[in-house]
XYZ file of N, CA, C and O in Angstrom:
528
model
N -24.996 12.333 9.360
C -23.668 12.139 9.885
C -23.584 10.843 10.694
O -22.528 10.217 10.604
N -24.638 10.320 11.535
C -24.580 9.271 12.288
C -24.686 7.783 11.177
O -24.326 6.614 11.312
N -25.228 8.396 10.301
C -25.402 6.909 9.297
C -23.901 7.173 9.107
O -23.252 6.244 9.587
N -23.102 8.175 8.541
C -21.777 7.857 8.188
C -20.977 6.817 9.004
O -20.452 5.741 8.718
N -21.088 7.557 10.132
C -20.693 7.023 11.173
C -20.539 5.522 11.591
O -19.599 4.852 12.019
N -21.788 5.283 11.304
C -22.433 3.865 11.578
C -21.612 2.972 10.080
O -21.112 1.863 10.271
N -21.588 3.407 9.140
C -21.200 2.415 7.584
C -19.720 2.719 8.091
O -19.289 1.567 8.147
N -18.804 3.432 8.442
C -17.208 3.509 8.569
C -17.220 2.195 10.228
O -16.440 1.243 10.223
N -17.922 2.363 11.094
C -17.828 1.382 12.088
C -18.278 0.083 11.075
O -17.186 -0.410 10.792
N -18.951 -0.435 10.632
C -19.330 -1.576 10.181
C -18.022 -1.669 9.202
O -17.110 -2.436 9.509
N -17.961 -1.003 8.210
C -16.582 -1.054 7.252
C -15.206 -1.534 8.405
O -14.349 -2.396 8.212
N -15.341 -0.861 9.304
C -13.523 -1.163 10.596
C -14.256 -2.555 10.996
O -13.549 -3.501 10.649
N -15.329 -2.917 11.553
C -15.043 -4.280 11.913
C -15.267 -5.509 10.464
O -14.843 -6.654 10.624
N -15.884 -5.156 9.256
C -15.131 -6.084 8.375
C -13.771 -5.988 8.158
O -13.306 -7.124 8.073
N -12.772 -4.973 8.007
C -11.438 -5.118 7.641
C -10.938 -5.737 8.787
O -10.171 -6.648 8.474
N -11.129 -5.539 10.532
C -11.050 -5.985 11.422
C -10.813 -7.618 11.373
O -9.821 -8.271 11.698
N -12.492 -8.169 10.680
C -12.642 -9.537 10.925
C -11.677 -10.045 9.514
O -11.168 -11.156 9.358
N -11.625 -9.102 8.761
C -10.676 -9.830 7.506
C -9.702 -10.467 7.932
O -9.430 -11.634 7.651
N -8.766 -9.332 9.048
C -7.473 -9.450 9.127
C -7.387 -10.756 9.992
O -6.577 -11.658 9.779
N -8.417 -10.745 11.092
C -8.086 -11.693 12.193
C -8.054 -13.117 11.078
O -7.212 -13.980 11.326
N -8.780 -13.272 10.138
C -8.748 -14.402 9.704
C -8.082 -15.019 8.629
O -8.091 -16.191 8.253
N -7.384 -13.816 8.114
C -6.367 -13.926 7.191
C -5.062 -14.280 7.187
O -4.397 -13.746 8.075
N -4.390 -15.149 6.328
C -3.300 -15.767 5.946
C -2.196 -14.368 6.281
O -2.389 -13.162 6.133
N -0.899 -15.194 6.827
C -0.021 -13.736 6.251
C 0.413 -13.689 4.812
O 0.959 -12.679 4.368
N 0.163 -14.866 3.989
C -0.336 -14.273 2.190
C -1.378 -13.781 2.421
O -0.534 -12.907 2.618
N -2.042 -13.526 2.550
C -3.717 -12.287 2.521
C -3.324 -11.444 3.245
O -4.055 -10.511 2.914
N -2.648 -11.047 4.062
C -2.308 -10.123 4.771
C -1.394 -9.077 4.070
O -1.589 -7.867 4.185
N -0.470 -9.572 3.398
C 0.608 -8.596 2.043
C -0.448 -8.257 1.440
O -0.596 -7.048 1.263
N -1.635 -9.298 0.879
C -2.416 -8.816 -0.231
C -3.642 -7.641 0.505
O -4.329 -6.927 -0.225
N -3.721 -7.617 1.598
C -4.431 -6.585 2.017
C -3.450 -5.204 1.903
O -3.763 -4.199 1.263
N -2.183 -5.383 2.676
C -1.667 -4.365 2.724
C -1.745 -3.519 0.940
O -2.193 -2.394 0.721
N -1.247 -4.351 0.051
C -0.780 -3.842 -1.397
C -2.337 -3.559 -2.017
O -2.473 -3.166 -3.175
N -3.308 -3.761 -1.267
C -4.511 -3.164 -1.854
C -5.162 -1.792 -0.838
O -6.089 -1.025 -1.100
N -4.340 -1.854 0.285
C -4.513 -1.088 0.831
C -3.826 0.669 0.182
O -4.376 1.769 0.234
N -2.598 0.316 -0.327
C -2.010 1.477 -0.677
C -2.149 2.008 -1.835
O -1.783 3.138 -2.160
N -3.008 0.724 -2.903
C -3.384 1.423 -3.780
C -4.680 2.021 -3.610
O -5.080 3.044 -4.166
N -5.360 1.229 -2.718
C -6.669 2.451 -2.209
C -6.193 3.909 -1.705
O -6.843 4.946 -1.837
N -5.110 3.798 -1.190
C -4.913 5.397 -0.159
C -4.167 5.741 -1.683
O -4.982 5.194 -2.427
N -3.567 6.068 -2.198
C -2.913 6.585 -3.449
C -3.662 6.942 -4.461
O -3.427 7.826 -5.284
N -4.887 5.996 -4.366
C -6.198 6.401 -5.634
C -7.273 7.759 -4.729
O -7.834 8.716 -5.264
N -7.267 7.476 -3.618
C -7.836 8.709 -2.547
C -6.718 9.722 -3.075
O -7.209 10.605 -3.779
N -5.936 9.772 -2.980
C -4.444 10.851 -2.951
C -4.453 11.403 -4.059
O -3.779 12.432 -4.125
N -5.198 10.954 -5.336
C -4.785 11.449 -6.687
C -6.170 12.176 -6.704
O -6.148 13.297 -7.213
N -7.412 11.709 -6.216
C -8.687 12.179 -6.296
C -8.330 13.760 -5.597
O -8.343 14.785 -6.279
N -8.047 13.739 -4.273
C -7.656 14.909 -3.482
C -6.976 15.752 -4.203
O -7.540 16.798 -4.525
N -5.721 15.529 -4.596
C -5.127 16.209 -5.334
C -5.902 17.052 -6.431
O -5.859 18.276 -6.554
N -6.633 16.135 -7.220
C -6.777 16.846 -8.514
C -8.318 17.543 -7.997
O -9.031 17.662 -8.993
N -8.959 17.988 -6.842
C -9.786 18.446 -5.862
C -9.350 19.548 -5.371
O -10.045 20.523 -5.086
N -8.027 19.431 -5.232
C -7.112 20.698 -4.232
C -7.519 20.762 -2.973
O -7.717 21.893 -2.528
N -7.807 19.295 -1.856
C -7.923 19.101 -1.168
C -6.746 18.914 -0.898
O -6.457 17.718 -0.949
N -5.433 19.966 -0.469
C -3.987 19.404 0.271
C -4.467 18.413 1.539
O -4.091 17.249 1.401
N -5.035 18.622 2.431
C -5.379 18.168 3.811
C -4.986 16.475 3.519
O -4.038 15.716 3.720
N -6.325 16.434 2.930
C -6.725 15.074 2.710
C -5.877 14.349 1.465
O -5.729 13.130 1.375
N -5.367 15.298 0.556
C -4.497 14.135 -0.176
C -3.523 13.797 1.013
O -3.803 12.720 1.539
N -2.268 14.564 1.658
C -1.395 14.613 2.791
C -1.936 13.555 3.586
O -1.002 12.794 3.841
N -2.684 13.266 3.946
C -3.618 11.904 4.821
C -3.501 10.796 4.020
O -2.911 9.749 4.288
N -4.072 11.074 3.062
C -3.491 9.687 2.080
C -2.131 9.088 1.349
O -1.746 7.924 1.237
N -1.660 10.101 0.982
C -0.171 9.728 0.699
C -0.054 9.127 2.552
O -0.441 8.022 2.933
N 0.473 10.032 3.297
C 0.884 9.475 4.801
C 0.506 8.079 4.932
O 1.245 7.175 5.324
N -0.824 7.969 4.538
C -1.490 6.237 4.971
C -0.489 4.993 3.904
O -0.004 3.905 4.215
N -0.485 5.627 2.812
C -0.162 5.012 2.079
C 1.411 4.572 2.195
O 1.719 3.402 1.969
N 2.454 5.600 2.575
C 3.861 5.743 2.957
C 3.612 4.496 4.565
O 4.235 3.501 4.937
N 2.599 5.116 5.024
C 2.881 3.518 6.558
C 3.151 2.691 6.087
O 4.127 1.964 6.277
N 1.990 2.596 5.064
C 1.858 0.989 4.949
C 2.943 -0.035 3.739
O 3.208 -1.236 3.675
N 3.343 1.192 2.904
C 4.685 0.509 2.270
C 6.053 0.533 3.470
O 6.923 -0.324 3.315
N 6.176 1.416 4.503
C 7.246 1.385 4.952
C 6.951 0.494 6.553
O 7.847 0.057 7.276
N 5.814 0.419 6.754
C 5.743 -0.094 8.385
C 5.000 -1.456 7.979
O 4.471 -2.144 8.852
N 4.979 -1.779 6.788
C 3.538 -2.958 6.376
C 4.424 -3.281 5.787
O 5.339 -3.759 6.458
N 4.610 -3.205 4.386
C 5.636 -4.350 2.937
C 6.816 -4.289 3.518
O 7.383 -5.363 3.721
N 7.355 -3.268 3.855
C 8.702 -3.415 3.738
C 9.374 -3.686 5.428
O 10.499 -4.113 5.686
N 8.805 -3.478 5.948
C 8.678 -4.033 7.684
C 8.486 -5.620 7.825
O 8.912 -6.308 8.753
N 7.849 -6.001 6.854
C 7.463 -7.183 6.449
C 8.943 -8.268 5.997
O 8.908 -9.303 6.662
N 9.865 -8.218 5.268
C 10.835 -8.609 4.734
C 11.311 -8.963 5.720
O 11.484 -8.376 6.789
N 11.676 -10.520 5.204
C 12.834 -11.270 6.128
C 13.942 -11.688 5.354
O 14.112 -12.614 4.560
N 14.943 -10.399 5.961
C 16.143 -10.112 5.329
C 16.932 -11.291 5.412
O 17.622 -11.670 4.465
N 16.853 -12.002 6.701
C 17.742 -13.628 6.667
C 17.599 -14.588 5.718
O 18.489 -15.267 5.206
N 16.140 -14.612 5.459
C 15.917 -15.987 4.612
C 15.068 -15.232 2.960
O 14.131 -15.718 2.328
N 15.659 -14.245 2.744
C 15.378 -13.757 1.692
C 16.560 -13.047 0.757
O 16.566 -12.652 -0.409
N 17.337 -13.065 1.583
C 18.655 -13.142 0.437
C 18.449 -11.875 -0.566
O 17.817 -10.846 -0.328
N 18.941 -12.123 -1.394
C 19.051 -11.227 -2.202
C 17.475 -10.234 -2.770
O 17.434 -9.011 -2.909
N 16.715 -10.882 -2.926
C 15.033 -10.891 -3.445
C 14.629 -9.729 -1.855
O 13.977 -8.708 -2.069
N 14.900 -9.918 -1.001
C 14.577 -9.148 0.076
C 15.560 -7.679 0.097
O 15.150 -6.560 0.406
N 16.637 -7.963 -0.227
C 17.094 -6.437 -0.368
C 16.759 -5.739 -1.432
O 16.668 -4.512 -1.465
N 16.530 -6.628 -2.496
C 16.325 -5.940 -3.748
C 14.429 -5.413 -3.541
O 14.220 -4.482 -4.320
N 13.542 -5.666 -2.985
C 12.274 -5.405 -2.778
C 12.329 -4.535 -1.182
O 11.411 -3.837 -0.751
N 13.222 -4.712 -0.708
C 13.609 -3.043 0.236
C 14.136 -2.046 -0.468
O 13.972 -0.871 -0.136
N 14.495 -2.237 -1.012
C 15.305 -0.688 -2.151
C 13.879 -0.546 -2.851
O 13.150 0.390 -2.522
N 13.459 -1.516 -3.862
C 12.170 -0.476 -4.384
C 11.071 -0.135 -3.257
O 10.460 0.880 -3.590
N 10.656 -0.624 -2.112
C 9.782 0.089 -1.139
C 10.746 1.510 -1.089
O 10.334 2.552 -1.598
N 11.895 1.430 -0.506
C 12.398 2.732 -0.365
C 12.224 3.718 -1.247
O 12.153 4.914 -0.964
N 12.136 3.118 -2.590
C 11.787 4.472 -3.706
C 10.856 4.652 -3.896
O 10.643 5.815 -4.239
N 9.572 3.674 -3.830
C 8.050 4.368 -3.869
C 7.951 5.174 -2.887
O 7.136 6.096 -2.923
N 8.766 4.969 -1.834
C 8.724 5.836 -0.491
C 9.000 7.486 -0.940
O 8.449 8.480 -0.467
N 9.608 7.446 -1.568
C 10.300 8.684 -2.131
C 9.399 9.008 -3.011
O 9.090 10.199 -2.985
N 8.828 8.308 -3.844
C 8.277 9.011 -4.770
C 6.589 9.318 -3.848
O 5.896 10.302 -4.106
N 6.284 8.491 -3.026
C 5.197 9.373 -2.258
C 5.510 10.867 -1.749
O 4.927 11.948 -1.828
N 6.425 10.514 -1.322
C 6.744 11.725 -0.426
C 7.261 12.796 -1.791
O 7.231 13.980 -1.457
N 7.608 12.614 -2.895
C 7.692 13.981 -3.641
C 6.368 14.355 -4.166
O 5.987 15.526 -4.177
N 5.724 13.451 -4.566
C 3.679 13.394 -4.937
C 3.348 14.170 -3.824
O 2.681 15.052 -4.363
N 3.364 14.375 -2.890
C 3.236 15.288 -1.812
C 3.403 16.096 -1.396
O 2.647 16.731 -0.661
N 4.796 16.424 -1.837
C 5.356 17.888 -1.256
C 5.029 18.686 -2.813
O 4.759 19.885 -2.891
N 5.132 17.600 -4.191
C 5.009 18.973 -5.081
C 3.908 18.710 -6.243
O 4.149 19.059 -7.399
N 2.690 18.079 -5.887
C 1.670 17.690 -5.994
C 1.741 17.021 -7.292
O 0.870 17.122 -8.156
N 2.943 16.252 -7.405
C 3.116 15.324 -8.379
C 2.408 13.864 -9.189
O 3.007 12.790 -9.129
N 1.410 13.970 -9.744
C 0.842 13.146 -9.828
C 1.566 11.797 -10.446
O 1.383 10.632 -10.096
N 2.513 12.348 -11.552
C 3.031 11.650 -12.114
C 4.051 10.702 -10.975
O 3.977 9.481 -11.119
N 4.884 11.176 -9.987
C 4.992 10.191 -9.114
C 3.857 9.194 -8.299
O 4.199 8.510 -7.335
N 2.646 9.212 -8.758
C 1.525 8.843 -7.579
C 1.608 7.996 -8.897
O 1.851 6.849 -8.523
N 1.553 8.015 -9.743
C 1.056 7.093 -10.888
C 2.407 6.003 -11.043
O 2.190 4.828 -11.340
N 3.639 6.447 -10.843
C 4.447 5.738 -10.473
C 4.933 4.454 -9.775
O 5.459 3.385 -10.083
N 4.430 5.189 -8.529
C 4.448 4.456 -7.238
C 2.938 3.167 -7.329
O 2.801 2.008 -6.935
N 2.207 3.972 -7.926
C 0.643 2.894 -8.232
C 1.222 1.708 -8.734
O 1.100 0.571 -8.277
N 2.016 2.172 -9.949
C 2.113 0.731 -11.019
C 3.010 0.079 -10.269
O 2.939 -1.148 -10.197
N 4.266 0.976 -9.402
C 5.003 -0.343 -9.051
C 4.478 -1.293 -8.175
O 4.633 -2.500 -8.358
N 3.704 -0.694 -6.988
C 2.958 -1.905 -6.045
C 2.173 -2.804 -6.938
O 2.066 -3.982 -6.596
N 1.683 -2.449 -7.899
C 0.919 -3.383 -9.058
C 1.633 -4.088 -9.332
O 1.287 -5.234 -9.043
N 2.666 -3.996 -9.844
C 3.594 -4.887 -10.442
C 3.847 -6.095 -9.499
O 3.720 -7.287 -9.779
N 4.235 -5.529 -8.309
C 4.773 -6.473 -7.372
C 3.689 -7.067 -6.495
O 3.931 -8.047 -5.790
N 2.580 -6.529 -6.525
C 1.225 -6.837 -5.762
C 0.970 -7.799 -6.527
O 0.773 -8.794 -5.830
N 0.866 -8.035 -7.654
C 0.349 -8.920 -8.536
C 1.180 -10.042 -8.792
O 0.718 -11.121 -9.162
N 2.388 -9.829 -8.609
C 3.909 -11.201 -8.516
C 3.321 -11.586 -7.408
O 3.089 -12.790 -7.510
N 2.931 -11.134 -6.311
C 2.758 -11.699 -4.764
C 1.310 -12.707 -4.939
O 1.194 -13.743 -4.285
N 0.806 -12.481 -5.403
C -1.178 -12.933 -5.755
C -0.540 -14.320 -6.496
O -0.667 -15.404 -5.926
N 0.094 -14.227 -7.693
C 0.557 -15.303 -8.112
C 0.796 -16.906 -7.373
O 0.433 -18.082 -7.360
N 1.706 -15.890 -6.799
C 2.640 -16.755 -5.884
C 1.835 -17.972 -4.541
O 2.232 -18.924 -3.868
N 0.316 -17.079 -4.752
C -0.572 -17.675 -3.046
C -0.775 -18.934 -3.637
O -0.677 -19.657 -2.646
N -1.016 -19.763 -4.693
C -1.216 -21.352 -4.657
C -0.107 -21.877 -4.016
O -0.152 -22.578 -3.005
N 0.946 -21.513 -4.645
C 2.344 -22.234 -3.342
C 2.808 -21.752 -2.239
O 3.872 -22.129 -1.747
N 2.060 -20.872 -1.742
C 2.331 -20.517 -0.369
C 1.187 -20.951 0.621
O 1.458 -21.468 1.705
N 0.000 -20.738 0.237
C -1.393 -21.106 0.984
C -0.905 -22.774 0.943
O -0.590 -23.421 1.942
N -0.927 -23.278 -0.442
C -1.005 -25.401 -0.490
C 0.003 -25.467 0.478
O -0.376 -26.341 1.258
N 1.152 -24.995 0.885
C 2.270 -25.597 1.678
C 2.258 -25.370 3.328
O 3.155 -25.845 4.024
């Protein structure tokens, strides 16, 4: 248990030192790899019949699209592209939260591809955001 212990402390201060040194482009790209990590935990649990711990992961995963990506949006200088990428956070939001209440996988698989989709438009995008 103490080795666990010890590899989850070493694991928090690399994500720790990631963040301090990361771009806020690397920083979206942490978050959108973050939720597909907690969502790939969430589907494992699930199909485990671990409620507890899927419920922990969906939850992690719902922060971080709603208090991380979509907390993230700057509605002033994003115009249209910013409301339209708050409405789909709002519906992966939804579709976590029904993957949850009715152990829907098929929403978890949902919600996966769309952060993919848009996780991967964002990755694109880092040569002209990092060069500038």
């Amino acid at each position: 248990m103490n080795m666990m212990r010890g590899a989850q402390a070493y694991a928090r201060v690399g994500v720790e030192s990631g963040v301090m040194s990361a771009s806020p482009h690397q920083l979206i790209v942490m978050l959108f790899d973050g939720a597909q990590a907690s969502i790939r935990a969430a589907k494992m649990h699930m199909e485990d019949g671990n409620i507890s711990a899927k419920g922990q992961a969906i939850s992690k995963a719902l922060n971080i699209v709603n208090n991380g990506l979509a907390a993230a949006l700057d509605h002033e200088r994003g115009g249209e592209l910013s409301e339209r990428l708050g409405s789909l956070y709002d519906y992966i939001a939804r579709l976590l939260l029904r993957a949850n209440l009715l152990n829907d996988q098929a929403a978890l698989d949902e919600a996966a591809h769309l952060l993919e989709d848009i996780g991967s438009a964002w990755r694109e995008i880092a040569p002209q955001v990092d060069g500038s």
